[in-house]
XYZ file of C-alpha atoms in Angstrom:
380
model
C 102.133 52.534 78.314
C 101.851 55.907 76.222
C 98.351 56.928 75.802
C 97.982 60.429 73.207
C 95.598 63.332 72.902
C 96.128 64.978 69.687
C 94.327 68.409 68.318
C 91.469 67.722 66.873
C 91.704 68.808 63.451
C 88.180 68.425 61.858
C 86.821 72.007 61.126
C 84.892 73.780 63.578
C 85.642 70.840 66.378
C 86.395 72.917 69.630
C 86.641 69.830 71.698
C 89.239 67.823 73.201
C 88.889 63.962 74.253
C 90.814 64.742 77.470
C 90.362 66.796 80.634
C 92.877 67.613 83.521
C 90.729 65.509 85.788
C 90.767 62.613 83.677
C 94.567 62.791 82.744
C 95.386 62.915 86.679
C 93.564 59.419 87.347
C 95.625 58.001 84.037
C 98.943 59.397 85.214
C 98.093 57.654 88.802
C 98.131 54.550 86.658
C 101.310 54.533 86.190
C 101.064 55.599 82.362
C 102.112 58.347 80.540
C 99.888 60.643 78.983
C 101.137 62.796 76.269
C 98.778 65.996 75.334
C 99.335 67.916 72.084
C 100.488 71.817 72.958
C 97.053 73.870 72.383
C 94.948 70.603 72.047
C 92.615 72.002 74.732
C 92.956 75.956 73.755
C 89.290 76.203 71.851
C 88.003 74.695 75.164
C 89.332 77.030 77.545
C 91.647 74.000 78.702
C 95.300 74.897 78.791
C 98.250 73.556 78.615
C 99.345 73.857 82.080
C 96.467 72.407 83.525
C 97.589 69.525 81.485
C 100.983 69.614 83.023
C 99.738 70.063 86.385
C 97.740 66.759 86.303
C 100.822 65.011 85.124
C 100.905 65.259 81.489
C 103.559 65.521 78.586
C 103.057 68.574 76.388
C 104.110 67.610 72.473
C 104.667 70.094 70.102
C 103.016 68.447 67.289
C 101.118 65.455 66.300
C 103.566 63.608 65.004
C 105.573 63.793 68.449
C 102.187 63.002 70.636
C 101.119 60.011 68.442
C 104.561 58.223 68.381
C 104.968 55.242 69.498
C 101.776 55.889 71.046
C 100.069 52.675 72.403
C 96.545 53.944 72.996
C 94.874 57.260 71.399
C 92.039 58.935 72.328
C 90.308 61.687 70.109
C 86.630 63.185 69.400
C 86.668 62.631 66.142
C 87.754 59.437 63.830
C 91.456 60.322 63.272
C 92.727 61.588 59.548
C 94.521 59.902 56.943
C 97.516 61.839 57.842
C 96.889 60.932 61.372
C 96.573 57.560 60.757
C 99.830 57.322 59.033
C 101.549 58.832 62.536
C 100.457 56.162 64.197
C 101.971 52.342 65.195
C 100.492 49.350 64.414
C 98.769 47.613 66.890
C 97.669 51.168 68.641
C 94.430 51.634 70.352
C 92.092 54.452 68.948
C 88.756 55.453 70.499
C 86.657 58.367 69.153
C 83.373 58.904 67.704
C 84.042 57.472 64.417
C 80.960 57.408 62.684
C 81.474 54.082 61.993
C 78.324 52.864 60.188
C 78.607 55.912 57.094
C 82.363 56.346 56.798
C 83.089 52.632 56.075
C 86.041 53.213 53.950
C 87.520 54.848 57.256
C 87.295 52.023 58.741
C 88.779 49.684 55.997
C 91.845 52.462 56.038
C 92.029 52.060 59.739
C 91.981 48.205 60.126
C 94.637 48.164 57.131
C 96.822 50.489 59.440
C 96.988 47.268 62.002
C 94.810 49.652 64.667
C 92.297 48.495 67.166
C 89.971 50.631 66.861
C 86.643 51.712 68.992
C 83.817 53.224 67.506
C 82.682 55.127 70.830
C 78.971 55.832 69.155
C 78.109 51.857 69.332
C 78.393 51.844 72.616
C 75.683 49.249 73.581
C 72.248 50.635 75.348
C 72.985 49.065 78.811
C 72.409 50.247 82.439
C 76.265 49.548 82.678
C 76.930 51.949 79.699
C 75.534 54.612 80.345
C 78.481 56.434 82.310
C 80.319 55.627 79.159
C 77.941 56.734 76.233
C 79.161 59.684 74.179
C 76.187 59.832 72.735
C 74.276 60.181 75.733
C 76.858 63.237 77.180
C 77.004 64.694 74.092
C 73.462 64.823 73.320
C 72.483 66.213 76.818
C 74.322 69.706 75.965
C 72.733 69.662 72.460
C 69.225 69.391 73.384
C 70.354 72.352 75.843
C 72.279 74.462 74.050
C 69.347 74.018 71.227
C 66.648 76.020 73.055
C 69.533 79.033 73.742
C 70.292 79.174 69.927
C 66.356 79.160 69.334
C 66.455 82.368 72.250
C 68.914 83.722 70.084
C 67.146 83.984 67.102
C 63.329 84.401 68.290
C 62.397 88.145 68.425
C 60.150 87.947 71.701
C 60.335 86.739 75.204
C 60.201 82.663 76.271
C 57.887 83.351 79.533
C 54.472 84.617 80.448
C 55.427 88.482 81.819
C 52.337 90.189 83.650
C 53.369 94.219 83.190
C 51.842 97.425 84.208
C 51.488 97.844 80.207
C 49.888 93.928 79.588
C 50.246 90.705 79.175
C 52.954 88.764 77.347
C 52.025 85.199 76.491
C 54.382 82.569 76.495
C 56.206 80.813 73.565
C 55.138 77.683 72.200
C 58.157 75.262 72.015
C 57.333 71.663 69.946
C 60.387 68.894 70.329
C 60.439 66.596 67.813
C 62.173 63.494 69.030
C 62.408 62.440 72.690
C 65.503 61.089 73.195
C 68.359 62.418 75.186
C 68.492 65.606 73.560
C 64.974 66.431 73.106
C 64.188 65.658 76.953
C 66.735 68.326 78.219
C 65.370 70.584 75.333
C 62.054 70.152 77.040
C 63.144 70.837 80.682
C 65.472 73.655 79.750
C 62.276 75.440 77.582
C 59.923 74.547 80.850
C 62.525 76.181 83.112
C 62.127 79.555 80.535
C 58.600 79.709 80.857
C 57.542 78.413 77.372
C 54.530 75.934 76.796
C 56.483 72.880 75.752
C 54.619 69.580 73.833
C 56.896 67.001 72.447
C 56.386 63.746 70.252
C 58.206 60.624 69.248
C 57.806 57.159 67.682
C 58.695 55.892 70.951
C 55.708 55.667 73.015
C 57.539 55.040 76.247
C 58.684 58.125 76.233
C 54.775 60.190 76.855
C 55.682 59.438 80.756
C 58.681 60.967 80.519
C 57.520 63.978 78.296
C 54.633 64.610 80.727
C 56.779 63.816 84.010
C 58.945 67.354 82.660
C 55.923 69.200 82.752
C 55.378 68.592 78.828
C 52.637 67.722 76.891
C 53.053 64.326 74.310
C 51.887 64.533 70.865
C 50.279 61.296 69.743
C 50.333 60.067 65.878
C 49.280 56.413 65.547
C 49.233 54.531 68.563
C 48.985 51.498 67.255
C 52.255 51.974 64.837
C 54.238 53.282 67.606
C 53.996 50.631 69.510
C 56.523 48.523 67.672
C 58.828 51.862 67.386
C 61.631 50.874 69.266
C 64.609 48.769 68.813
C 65.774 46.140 71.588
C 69.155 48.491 71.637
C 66.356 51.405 72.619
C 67.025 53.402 69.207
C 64.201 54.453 67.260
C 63.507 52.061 64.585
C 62.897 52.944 60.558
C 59.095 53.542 60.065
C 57.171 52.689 57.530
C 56.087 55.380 55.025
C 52.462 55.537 55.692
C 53.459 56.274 59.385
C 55.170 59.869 57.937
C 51.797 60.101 56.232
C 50.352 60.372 58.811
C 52.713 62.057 61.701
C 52.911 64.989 58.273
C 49.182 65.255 59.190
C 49.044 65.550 62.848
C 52.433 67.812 62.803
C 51.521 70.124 60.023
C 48.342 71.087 62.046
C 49.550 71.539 65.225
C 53.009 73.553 64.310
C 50.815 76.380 62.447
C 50.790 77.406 66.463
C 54.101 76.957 67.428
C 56.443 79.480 67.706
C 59.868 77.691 68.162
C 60.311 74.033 66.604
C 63.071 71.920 68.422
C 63.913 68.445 65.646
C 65.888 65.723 67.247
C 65.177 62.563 65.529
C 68.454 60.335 64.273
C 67.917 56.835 62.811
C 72.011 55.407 63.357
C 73.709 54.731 60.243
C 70.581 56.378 58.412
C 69.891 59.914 56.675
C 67.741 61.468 59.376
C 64.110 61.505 58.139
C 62.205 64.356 57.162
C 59.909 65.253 59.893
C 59.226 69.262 58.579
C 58.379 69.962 55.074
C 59.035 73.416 53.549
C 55.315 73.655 53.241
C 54.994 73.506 57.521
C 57.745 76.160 57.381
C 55.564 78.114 55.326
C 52.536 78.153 57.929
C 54.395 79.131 60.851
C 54.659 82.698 61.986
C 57.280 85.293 60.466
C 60.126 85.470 63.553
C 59.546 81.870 64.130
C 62.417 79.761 64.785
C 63.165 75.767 63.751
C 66.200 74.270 65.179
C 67.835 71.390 63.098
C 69.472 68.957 65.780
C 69.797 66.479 62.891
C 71.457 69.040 60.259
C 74.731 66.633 60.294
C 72.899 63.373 58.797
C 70.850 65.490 56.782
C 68.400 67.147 58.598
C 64.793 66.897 59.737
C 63.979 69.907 58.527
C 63.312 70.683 54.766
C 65.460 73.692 53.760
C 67.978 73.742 56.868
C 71.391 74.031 55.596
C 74.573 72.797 57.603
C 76.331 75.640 59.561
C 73.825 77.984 58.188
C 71.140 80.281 59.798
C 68.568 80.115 56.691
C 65.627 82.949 56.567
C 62.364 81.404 54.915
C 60.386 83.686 52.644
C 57.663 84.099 55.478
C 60.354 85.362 57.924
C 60.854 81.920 60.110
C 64.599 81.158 60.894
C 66.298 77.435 60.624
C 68.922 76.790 62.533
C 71.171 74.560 61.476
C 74.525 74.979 63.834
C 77.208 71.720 63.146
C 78.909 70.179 66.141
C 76.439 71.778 68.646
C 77.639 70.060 71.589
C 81.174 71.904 70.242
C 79.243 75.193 71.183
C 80.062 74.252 75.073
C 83.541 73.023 74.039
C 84.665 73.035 77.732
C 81.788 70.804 79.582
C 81.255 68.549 75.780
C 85.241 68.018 76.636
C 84.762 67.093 80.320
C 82.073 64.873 79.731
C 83.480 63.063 76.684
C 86.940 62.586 78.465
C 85.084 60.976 81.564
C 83.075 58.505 78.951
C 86.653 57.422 77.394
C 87.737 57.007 80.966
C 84.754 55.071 81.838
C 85.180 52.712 79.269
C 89.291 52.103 79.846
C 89.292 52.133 83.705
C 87.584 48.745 83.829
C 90.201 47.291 81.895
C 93.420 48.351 83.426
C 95.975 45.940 84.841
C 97.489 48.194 87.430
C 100.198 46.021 88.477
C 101.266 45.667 84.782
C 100.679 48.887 83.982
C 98.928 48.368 81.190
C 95.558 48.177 79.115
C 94.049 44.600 78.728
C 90.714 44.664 76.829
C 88.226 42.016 77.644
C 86.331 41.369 74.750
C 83.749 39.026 76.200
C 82.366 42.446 77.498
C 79.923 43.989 75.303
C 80.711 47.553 76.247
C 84.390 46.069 74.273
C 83.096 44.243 71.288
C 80.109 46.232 71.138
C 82.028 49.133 70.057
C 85.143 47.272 68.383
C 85.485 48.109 64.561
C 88.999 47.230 63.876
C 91.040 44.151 65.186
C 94.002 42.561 63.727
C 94.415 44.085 60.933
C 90.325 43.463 59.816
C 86.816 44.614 60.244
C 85.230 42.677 63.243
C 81.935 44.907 63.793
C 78.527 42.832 62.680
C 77.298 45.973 61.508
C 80.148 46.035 58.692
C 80.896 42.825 58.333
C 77.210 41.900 57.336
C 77.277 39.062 59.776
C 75.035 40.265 62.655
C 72.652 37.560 64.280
């Protein structure tokens, strides 16, 4: 069994789905594991470190996807890409499955079996395998260095011969995986951290980082969550009132940390340009949600915007791509996660179960047709 890792070849993307780690365990498999030359270059992986652990080194895509029976990549492969490729091969990647439908249709026309690695199902026994999860972890702390960055004074309380300096006020918007290491990583810098989220399960674990939790409507929130633990759509007179609460309490805050994704959704609104407007000049908003649109009203994709009263918006892509070498290591150990279980080691060879829901949980493409409820229209 031949098992690929092209370059990815979506701009700015500095990761790679692989790791020299991971390609030693699938080479002990008895496969063979071919790695595009400079695939891991932007990640400080090299190509000998690939060979070491066992690998082939390609010197192109079209020679690594070949006759190719299972591909792994960070990003949902090209049309070029997909044209390289045989039919009946395995892809898994982040494919963004829910927006880029017609992706999917190309894929599934291509005779590809394809896993949408973001739908991995919310389950204690997914967890090791959730991209989302890994990815979001270095986000939510590579957020609060990129707010550092850009915010003119120090994050801790500093007692000096020549005064005081008081601590920054850091606000996380959206407690999920990201915004909980954005909260630990801005208490471990000394700033006074609150938080809030629809999710009111997540106070205990806001408060249990040394945080403080915002509350809007208690009553609302309490039917916040999906089964699947994503936040659910709220209803409009809920922004009504978390506008209220927010715009109040981030006239005081001097760095603003937004978080909140709704899958297959435009990411809501959760800042208006007028809140910009009250904070501080050399305040700083960072715009975790900049890819599906942004929580923040005026933050621009790959763009460091000034506002007219001298706050900053961050609003970095691919964040996670910003620590290209761990975002690599992490991701390739999810894919590996996910495959190990179903490896026939005497065979040699991959055998998907897909009575497991961490398989058709995450299966888009099978036999030459969409199979996912979520774009088939036929979920229960």
């Amino acid at each position: 069994m031949k098992i690929a890792i092209p370059k990815e070849l979506h701009q700015g993307e500095t990761r790679i789905a692989a790791s020299a780690e991971m390609v030693k365990k699938l080479v002990g498999f008895g496969f063979d594991v071919t790695v595009e030359k400079g695939a891991g270059a932007a990640a400080s992986i090299t190509d000998k470190e690939f060979k070491d652990a066992g690998a082939s080194i390609a010197a192109s895509a079209s020679a690594a996807l070949k006759d190719a029976d299972v591909v792994l990549k960070i990003q949902r492969p090209s049309a070029d890409e997909i044209k390289l490729m045989k039919k009946g091969a395995v892809v898994c990647a982040h494919m963004s499955a829910l927006t880029e439908k017609a992706d999917m249709e190309a894929m599934a026309k291509a005779g590809l079996t394809v896993f949408a690695m973001e739908l991995m199902p919310r389950i204690s026994r997914a967890q090791s395998m959730d991209i989302l999860s890994s990815q979001s972890n270095l986000a939510g702390y590579k957020s609060v260095l990129d707010a550092c960055s850009e915010y003119g004074s120090a994050m801790p309380m500093m007692m000096t011969a020549a005064g005081t300096i008081a601590p920054a006020k850091v606000f996380i918007m959206g407690v999920g995986v990201a915004g909980l290491q954005a909260i630990a990583t801005a208490k471990r810098l000394g700033a006074v951290v609150t938080a809030t989220d629809v999710r009111p399960a997540t106070r205990e674990q806001v408060e249990s980082l040394g945080g403080k939790f915002l509350t809007v409507d208690e009553e609302m929130e309490k039917d916040a969550e999906t089964d699947g633990g994503y936040a659910k759509q709220m209803p409009p007179e809920y922004f009504e009132k978390q506008k209220a609460v927010v715009a109040e309490h981030i006239k005081k805050q001097d760095i603003v940390i937004t978080t909140a994704l709704i899958p297959g959704r435009k990411a809501p609104i959760l800042v208006t340009k007028e809140m910009v407007a009250s904070m501080g000049a050399g305040s700083v908003l960072v715009d975790l949600a900049v890819e599906a649109g942004g929580n923040v009203e005026g933050s621009k994709l790959g763009k460091v915007v000034k506002a007219k009263n001298g706050a900053r918006i961050i609003g970095h892509a691919n964040v996670p791509g910003r620590l290209p070498k761990d975002a690599s290591q992490l991701f390739a150990k999810n894919l590996f996660n996910f495959l190990s279980p179903h490896v026939d080691k005497e065979a040699k060879t991959i055998n998907f179960d897909f009575e497991d829901e961490t398989v058709s949980g995450t299966c888009v493409c099978k036999d030459g047709a969409l199979v996912h409820p979520m774009l088939t229209g036929k979920e229960a």
